[in-house]
PDB file of C-alpha atoms in Angstrom:
ATOM      1  CA  MET A1241      22.926  11.701  24.651  1.00 76.00           C
ATOM      2  CA  SER A1242      22.770  15.438  25.154  1.00 89.00           C
ATOM      3  CA  VAL A1243      20.016  17.185  27.071  1.00 88.00           C
ATOM      4  CA  GLN A1244      18.765  18.677  23.808  1.00 89.00           C
ATOM      5  CA  GLU A1245      18.575  15.253  22.132  1.00 91.00           C
ATOM      6  CA  ARG A1246      16.747  13.812  25.128  1.00 88.00           C
ATOM      7  CA  LYS A1247      14.222  16.667  25.072  1.00 89.00           C
ATOM      8  CA  GLN A1248      13.660  16.191  21.343  1.00 93.00           C
ATOM      9  CA  ARG A1249      13.120  12.459  21.838  1.00 94.00           C
ATOM     10  CA  GLU A1250      10.685  13.096  24.708  1.00 92.00           C
ATOM     11  CA  ARG A1251       8.813  15.640  22.597  1.00 93.00           C
ATOM     12  CA  ALA A1252       8.530  13.183  19.697  1.00 94.00           C
ATOM     13  CA  ASP A1253       7.337  10.481  22.109  1.00 95.00           C
ATOM     14  CA  ARG A1254       4.658  12.817  23.519  1.00 95.00           C
ATOM     15  CA  GLU A1255       3.529  13.712  20.015  1.00 95.00           C
ATOM     16  CA  ARG A1256       3.206  10.035  19.068  1.00 96.00           C
ATOM     17  CA  LEU A1257       1.266   9.460  22.296  1.00 96.00           C
ATOM     18  CA  ILE A1258      -1.156  12.293  21.497  1.00 97.00           C
ATOM     19  CA  VAL A1259      -1.730  11.010  17.958  1.00 97.00           C
ATOM     20  CA  ALA A1260      -2.216   7.422  19.136  1.00 97.00           C
ATOM     21  CA  ALA A1261      -4.653   8.513  21.854  1.00 97.00           C
ATOM     22  CA  ALA A1262      -6.630  10.657  19.401  1.00 98.00           C
ATOM     23  CA  ARG A1263      -6.819   7.794  16.941  1.00 98.00           C
ATOM     24  CA  GLU A1264      -7.889   5.308  19.599  1.00 97.00           C
ATOM     25  CA  LEU A1265     -10.554   7.628  20.973  1.00 97.00           C
ATOM     26  CA  ALA A1266     -11.847   8.433  17.478  1.00 98.00           C
ATOM     27  CA  GLU A1267     -12.006   4.741  16.534  1.00 97.00           C
ATOM     28  CA  GLN A1268     -13.877   3.935  19.751  1.00 97.00           C
ATOM     29  CA  GLN A1269     -16.237   6.904  20.015  1.00 97.00           C
ATOM     30  CA  GLY A1270     -15.956   8.958  16.827  1.00 97.00           C
ATOM     31  CA  TRP A1271     -14.159  12.212  16.088  1.00 98.00           C
ATOM     32  CA  ASP A1272     -16.687  14.287  18.034  1.00 97.00           C
ATOM     33  CA  ALA A1273     -15.365  12.631  21.197  1.00 96.00           C
ATOM     34  CA  VAL A1274     -11.824  13.819  20.495  1.00 97.00           C
ATOM     35  CA  THR A1275     -11.274  17.012  22.465  1.00 95.00           C
ATOM     36  CA  THR A1276      -8.083  18.444  23.905  1.00 92.00           C
ATOM     37  CA  ARG A1277      -9.526  18.045  27.398  1.00 94.00           C
ATOM     38  CA  ARG A1278     -10.246  14.345  26.873  1.00 95.00           C
ATOM     39  CA  LEU A1279      -6.888  13.773  25.196  1.00 95.00           C
ATOM     40  CA  ALA A1280      -5.069  15.526  28.031  1.00 94.00           C
ATOM     41  CA  GLU A1281      -6.837  13.293  30.548  1.00 94.00           C
ATOM     42  CA  ARG A1282      -6.128  10.176  28.519  1.00 94.00           C
ATOM     43  CA  ILE A1283      -2.405  10.797  28.131  1.00 93.00           C
ATOM     44  CA  GLU A1284      -2.044  12.365  31.587  1.00 93.00           C
ATOM     45  CA  TYR A1285      -0.628  15.672  30.420  1.00 92.00           C
ATOM     46  CA  SER A1286      -2.108  19.138  30.692  1.00 92.00           C
ATOM     47  CA  GLN A1287      -3.956  20.815  27.840  1.00 93.00           C
ATOM     48  CA  PRO A1288      -1.128  23.367  27.429  1.00 93.00           C
ATOM     49  CA  VAL A1289       1.225  20.445  26.724  1.00 92.00           C
ATOM     50  CA  LEU A1290      -1.096  19.321  23.925  1.00 92.00           C
ATOM     51  CA  TYR A1291      -1.202  22.853  22.556  1.00 94.00           C
ATOM     52  CA  SER A1292       2.592  22.958  22.572  1.00 94.00           C
ATOM     53  CA  HIS A1293       2.457  20.131  19.990  1.00 95.00           C
ATOM     54  CA  PHE A1294      -0.734  20.892  18.076  1.00 96.00           C
ATOM     55  CA  ARG A1295      -2.689  24.131  17.736  1.00 94.00           C
ATOM     56  CA  GLY A1296      -5.953  22.239  17.967  1.00 94.00           C
ATOM     57  CA  LYS A1297      -8.039  19.327  16.847  1.00 96.00           C
ATOM     58  CA  ARG A1298      -7.572  20.128  13.159  1.00 97.00           C
ATOM     59  CA  GLU A1299      -3.811  19.572  13.395  1.00 97.00           C
ATOM     60  CA  ILE A1300      -4.340  16.391  15.400  1.00 97.00           C
ATOM     61  CA  ILE A1301      -6.647  15.085  12.663  1.00 98.00           C
ATOM     62  CA  GLY A1302      -3.937  15.970  10.138  1.00 98.00           C
ATOM     63  CA  ALA A1303      -1.325  14.044  12.122  1.00 98.00           C
ATOM     64  CA  VAL A1304      -3.617  11.001  12.331  1.00 98.00           C
ATOM     65  CA  ALA A1305      -4.232  11.295   8.578  1.00 98.00           C
ATOM     66  CA  LEU A1306      -0.513  11.330   7.785  1.00 98.00           C
ATOM     67  CA  LYS A1307       0.187   8.290   9.947  1.00 98.00           C
ATOM     68  CA  GLY A1308      -2.843   6.543   8.467  1.00 98.00           C
ATOM     69  CA  ALA A1309      -1.746   7.323   4.906  1.00 98.00           C
ATOM     70  CA  THR A1310       1.615   5.722   5.648  1.00 98.00           C
ATOM     71  CA  GLU A1311      -0.129   2.626   6.988  1.00 98.00           C
ATOM     72  CA  MET A1312      -2.500   2.512   4.032  1.00 98.00           C
ATOM     73  CA  ALA A1313       0.369   2.714   1.528  1.00 98.00           C
ATOM     74  CA  ALA A1314       2.137  -0.158   3.282  1.00 98.00           C
ATOM     75  CA  ALA A1315      -1.052  -2.258   3.317  1.00 98.00           C
ATOM     76  CA  LEU A1316      -1.698  -1.650  -0.388  1.00 98.00           C
ATOM     77  CA  ARG A1317       1.847  -2.580  -1.348  1.00 98.00           C
ATOM     78  CA  ALA A1318       1.832  -5.665   0.860  1.00 98.00           C
ATOM     79  CA  ALA A1319      -1.431  -6.852  -0.676  1.00 98.00           C
ATOM     80  CA  THR A1320      -0.100  -6.731  -4.218  1.00 97.00           C
ATOM     81  CA  VAL A1321       3.299  -8.329  -3.621  1.00 96.00           C
ATOM     82  CA  GLY A1322       2.196 -11.962  -3.871  1.00 90.00           C
ATOM     83  CA  ALA A1323      -0.463 -11.465  -6.523  1.00 94.00           C
ATOM     84  CA  GLU A1324       0.194 -13.124  -9.871  1.00 93.00           C
ATOM     85  CA  GLY A1325      -0.572 -11.002 -12.904  1.00 94.00           C
ATOM     86  CA  PRO A1326      -2.083  -7.543 -13.343  1.00 95.00           C
ATOM     87  CA  ARG A1327      -5.721  -8.519 -12.759  1.00 95.00           C
ATOM     88  CA  GLU A1328      -4.915 -10.272  -9.492  1.00 96.00           C
ATOM     89  CA  ARG A1329      -2.786  -7.321  -8.345  1.00 97.00           C
ATOM     90  CA  VAL A1330      -5.585  -4.833  -9.064  1.00 97.00           C
ATOM     91  CA  ALA A1331      -8.162  -7.020  -7.294  1.00 97.00           C
ATOM     92  CA  ALA A1332      -5.824  -7.439  -4.299  1.00 98.00           C
ATOM     93  CA  LEU A1333      -5.259  -3.668  -4.236  1.00 98.00           C
ATOM     94  CA  ALA A1334      -9.011  -2.984  -4.282  1.00 98.00           C
ATOM     95  CA  ARG A1335      -9.686  -5.495  -1.505  1.00 98.00           C
ATOM     96  CA  ALA A1336      -6.844  -4.108   0.619  1.00 98.00           C
ATOM     97  CA  TYR A1337      -8.133  -0.552   0.195  1.00 98.00           C
ATOM     98  CA  LEU A1338     -11.682  -1.493   1.163  1.00 98.00           C
ATOM     99  CA  ASP A1339     -10.417  -3.595   4.067  1.00 98.00           C
ATOM    100  CA  PHE A1340      -8.315  -0.685   5.369  1.00 98.00           C
ATOM    101  CA  ALA A1341     -11.336   1.624   5.191  1.00 98.00           C
ATOM    102  CA  GLU A1342     -13.506  -0.899   7.032  1.00 98.00           C
ATOM    103  CA  ARG A1343     -10.968  -1.714   9.763  1.00 98.00           C
ATOM    104  CA  ASN A1344      -9.931   1.913  10.361  1.00 98.00           C
ATOM    105  CA  PRO A1345     -13.015   4.098   9.909  1.00 98.00           C
ATOM    106  CA  ALA A1346     -11.792   7.045  11.991  1.00 98.00           C
ATOM    107  CA  VAL A1347      -8.392   7.028  10.311  1.00 98.00           C
ATOM    108  CA  TYR A1348     -10.052   6.745   6.906  1.00 98.00           C
ATOM    109  CA  ASP A1349     -12.204   9.758   7.784  1.00 98.00           C
ATOM    110  CA  ALA A1350      -9.131  11.686   8.918  1.00 98.00           C
ATOM    111  CA  ILE A1351      -7.425  10.996   5.595  1.00 98.00           C
ATOM    112  CA  PHE A1352     -10.346  11.533   3.233  1.00 97.00           C
ATOM    113  CA  GLN A1353     -13.317  13.177   4.924  1.00 96.00           C
ATOM    114  CA  LEU A1354     -12.229  15.573   7.668  1.00 98.00           C
ATOM    115  CA  ASP A1355     -10.327  18.843   7.520  1.00 97.00           C
ATOM    116  CA  GLY A1356      -6.880  18.127   8.866  1.00 97.00           C
ATOM    117  CA  GLY A1357      -5.362  21.212   7.272  1.00 97.00           C
ATOM    118  CA  LEU A1358      -3.524  19.132   4.673  1.00 97.00           C
ATOM    119  CA  ALA A1359      -3.052  19.966   1.012  1.00 95.00           C
ATOM    120  CA  TYR A1360      -4.159  17.314  -1.491  1.00 95.00           C
ATOM    121  CA  ALA A1361      -3.155  17.057  -5.148  1.00 92.00           C
ATOM    122  CA  GLN A1362      -0.845  20.070  -4.877  1.00 94.00           C
ATOM    123  CA  GLU A1363       2.878  20.754  -4.833  1.00 94.00           C
ATOM    124  CA  ASP A1364       2.878  21.055  -1.044  1.00 96.00           C
ATOM    125  CA  THR A1365       0.957  17.830  -0.438  1.00 97.00           C
ATOM    126  CA  PRO A1366       2.689  16.023   2.442  1.00 98.00           C
ATOM    127  CA  GLU A1367       4.811  13.049   1.421  1.00 98.00           C
ATOM    128  CA  PRO A1368       2.689  10.372   3.177  1.00 98.00           C
ATOM    129  CA  LEU A1369      -0.353  11.427   1.132  1.00 98.00           C
ATOM    130  CA  LYS A1370       1.668  11.422  -2.085  1.00 98.00           C
ATOM    131  CA  ASP A1371       3.015   7.987  -1.200  1.00 98.00           C
ATOM    132  CA  ALA A1372      -0.465   6.563  -0.559  1.00 98.00           C
ATOM    133  CA  PHE A1373      -1.509   7.762  -4.024  1.00 98.00           C
ATOM    134  CA  ALA A1374       1.729   6.349  -5.464  1.00 98.00           C
ATOM    135  CA  ALA A1375       0.937   2.979  -3.854  1.00 98.00           C
ATOM    136  CA  LEU A1376      -2.331   2.955  -5.799  1.00 98.00           C
ATOM    137  CA  MET A1377      -0.727   4.127  -9.035  1.00 98.00           C
ATOM    138  CA  GLU A1378       2.104   1.572  -8.921  1.00 97.00           C
ATOM    139  CA  THR A1379      -0.430  -1.179  -9.566  1.00 96.00           C
ATOM    140  CA  LEU A1380      -3.033   0.754 -11.530  1.00 97.00           C
ATOM    141  CA  ALA A1381      -0.648   2.325 -14.048  1.00 96.00           C
ATOM    142  CA  GLU A1382      -0.105  -1.040 -15.712  1.00 93.00           C
ATOM    143  CA  VAL A1383      -3.841  -1.431 -16.420  1.00 95.00           C
ATOM    144  CA  ALA A1384      -4.750   2.139 -17.329  1.00 95.00           C
ATOM    145  CA  GLY A1385      -4.914   1.388 -21.041  1.00 91.00           C
ATOM    146  CA  ASN A1386      -3.214   2.938 -24.043  1.00 92.00           C
ATOM    147  CA  GLY A1387      -3.414   6.692 -24.203  1.00 94.00           C
ATOM    148  CA  ILE A1388      -4.849   7.003 -20.661  1.00 95.00           C
ATOM    149  CA  ASP A1389      -2.834   9.043 -18.206  1.00 97.00           C
ATOM    150  CA  PRO A1390      -1.954   6.694 -15.293  1.00 97.00           C
ATOM    151  CA  GLY A1391      -2.569   9.462 -12.761  1.00 97.00           C
ATOM    152  CA  LEU A1392      -6.019  10.186 -14.151  1.00 97.00           C
ATOM    153  CA  PHE A1393      -6.885   6.486 -14.249  1.00 97.00           C
ATOM    154  CA  THR A1394      -5.712   6.115 -10.656  1.00 97.00           C
ATOM    155  CA  GLU A1395      -7.908   9.047  -9.601  1.00 97.00           C
ATOM    156  CA  VAL A1396     -10.988   7.493 -11.228  1.00 97.00           C
ATOM    157  CA  PHE A1397     -10.320   4.033  -9.796  1.00 97.00           C
ATOM    158  CA  TRP A1398      -9.591   5.516  -6.369  1.00 97.00           C
ATOM    159  CA  ALA A1399     -12.790   7.581  -6.511  1.00 97.00           C
ATOM    160  CA  SER A1400     -14.703   4.374  -7.244  1.00 97.00           C
ATOM    161  CA  LEU A1401     -13.087   2.617  -4.287  1.00 98.00           C
ATOM    162  CA  HIS A1402     -13.777   5.603  -2.052  1.00 98.00           C
ATOM    163  CA  GLY A1403     -17.414   5.601  -3.107  1.00 98.00           C
ATOM    164  CA  ILE A1404     -17.732   1.903  -2.383  1.00 98.00           C
ATOM    165  CA  ALA A1405     -16.016   2.290   1.009  1.00 98.00           C
ATOM    166  CA  THR A1406     -18.157   5.258   2.005  1.00 97.00           C
ATOM    167  CA  LEU A1407     -21.460   3.816   0.809  1.00 98.00           C
ATOM    168  CA  THR A1408     -20.722   0.423   2.369  1.00 97.00           C
ATOM    169  CA  ARG A1409     -19.967   2.007   5.736  1.00 96.00           C
ATOM    170  CA  ALA A1410     -23.175   4.031   5.563  1.00 96.00           C
ATOM    171  CA  GLY A1411     -25.142   0.820   4.959  1.00 97.00           C
ATOM    172  CA  ARG A1412     -26.211   1.976   1.499  1.00 98.00           C
ATOM    173  CA  LEU A1413     -24.889  -1.070  -0.390  1.00 97.00           C
ATOM    174  CA  LEU A1414     -25.936  -4.698  -0.128  1.00 96.00           C
ATOM    175  CA  PRO A1415     -23.301  -6.650   1.824  1.00 95.00           C
ATOM    176  CA  GLU A1416     -23.704  -9.778  -0.305  1.00 96.00           C
ATOM    177  CA  TYR A1417     -22.392  -7.853  -3.320  1.00 97.00           C
ATOM    178  CA  ALA A1418     -19.095  -6.877  -1.677  1.00 96.00           C
ATOM    179  CA  GLU A1419     -16.942  -9.304  -3.675  1.00 96.00           C
ATOM    180  CA  PRO A1420     -18.906  -9.067  -6.959  1.00 97.00           C
ATOM    181  CA  ARG A1421     -18.561  -5.276  -6.674  1.00 96.00           C
ATOM    182  CA  VAL A1422     -14.751  -5.587  -6.579  1.00 96.00           C
ATOM    183  CA  GLU A1423     -14.788  -8.050  -9.475  1.00 96.00           C
ATOM    184  CA  LEU A1424     -16.994  -5.755 -11.565  1.00 96.00           C
ATOM    185  CA  LEU A1425     -14.826  -2.730 -10.832  1.00 96.00           C
ATOM    186  CA  VAL A1426     -11.658  -4.590 -11.784  1.00 95.00           C
ATOM    187  CA  ASP A1427     -13.138  -6.195 -14.899  1.00 93.00           C
ATOM    188  CA  ARG A1428     -14.833  -3.073 -16.257  1.00 92.00           C
ATOM    189  CA  LEU A1429     -12.321  -0.362 -15.386  1.00 88.00           C
ATOM    190  CA  ALA A1430      -8.960  -2.041 -15.787  1.00 84.00           C
ATOM    191  CA  VAL A1431      -7.576  -2.892 -19.232  1.00 81.00           C
ATOM    192  CA  ILE A1432      -6.105  -6.321 -18.639  1.00 74.00           C
TER     193      ILE A1432
END
């Protein structure tokens, strides 16, 4: 391995360490607790080292969002693999989405709530974000209904899931309706 390759590998390792530390700190204490000073202390590097990877917190949030989107896409696909039939796949997809949002609140916020400097629904949208949307659409396209654009249907279904996830986390929805809510969403929105 050349010196250049070793330096590139070390740089990539440091970047992964910064992103993991930011995510961990945000999950434990919220995004307000994530500062370059605290991250530098946590990973035992100086603040200038952090700034050599990321220009600031916004880019760190973006990096957490991209990693989280990759994880979300994998979770959504894994949830639908064993499901029999379209209705079961859609219900499994909805449950997996809501479960991801509940288990990873800071990552979910990085993807969907905070400004990470990422483009959404545009030509230059980063691939992990496109793939997370594709993971939703792969299942939802088959239940969109005749004459309904699968992308549009996916947006509406996703918006419903996002609303449920956000309102649930804020304590605005009754917990005992969690499963009936998913069933209602699947039965009323999907054409099965």
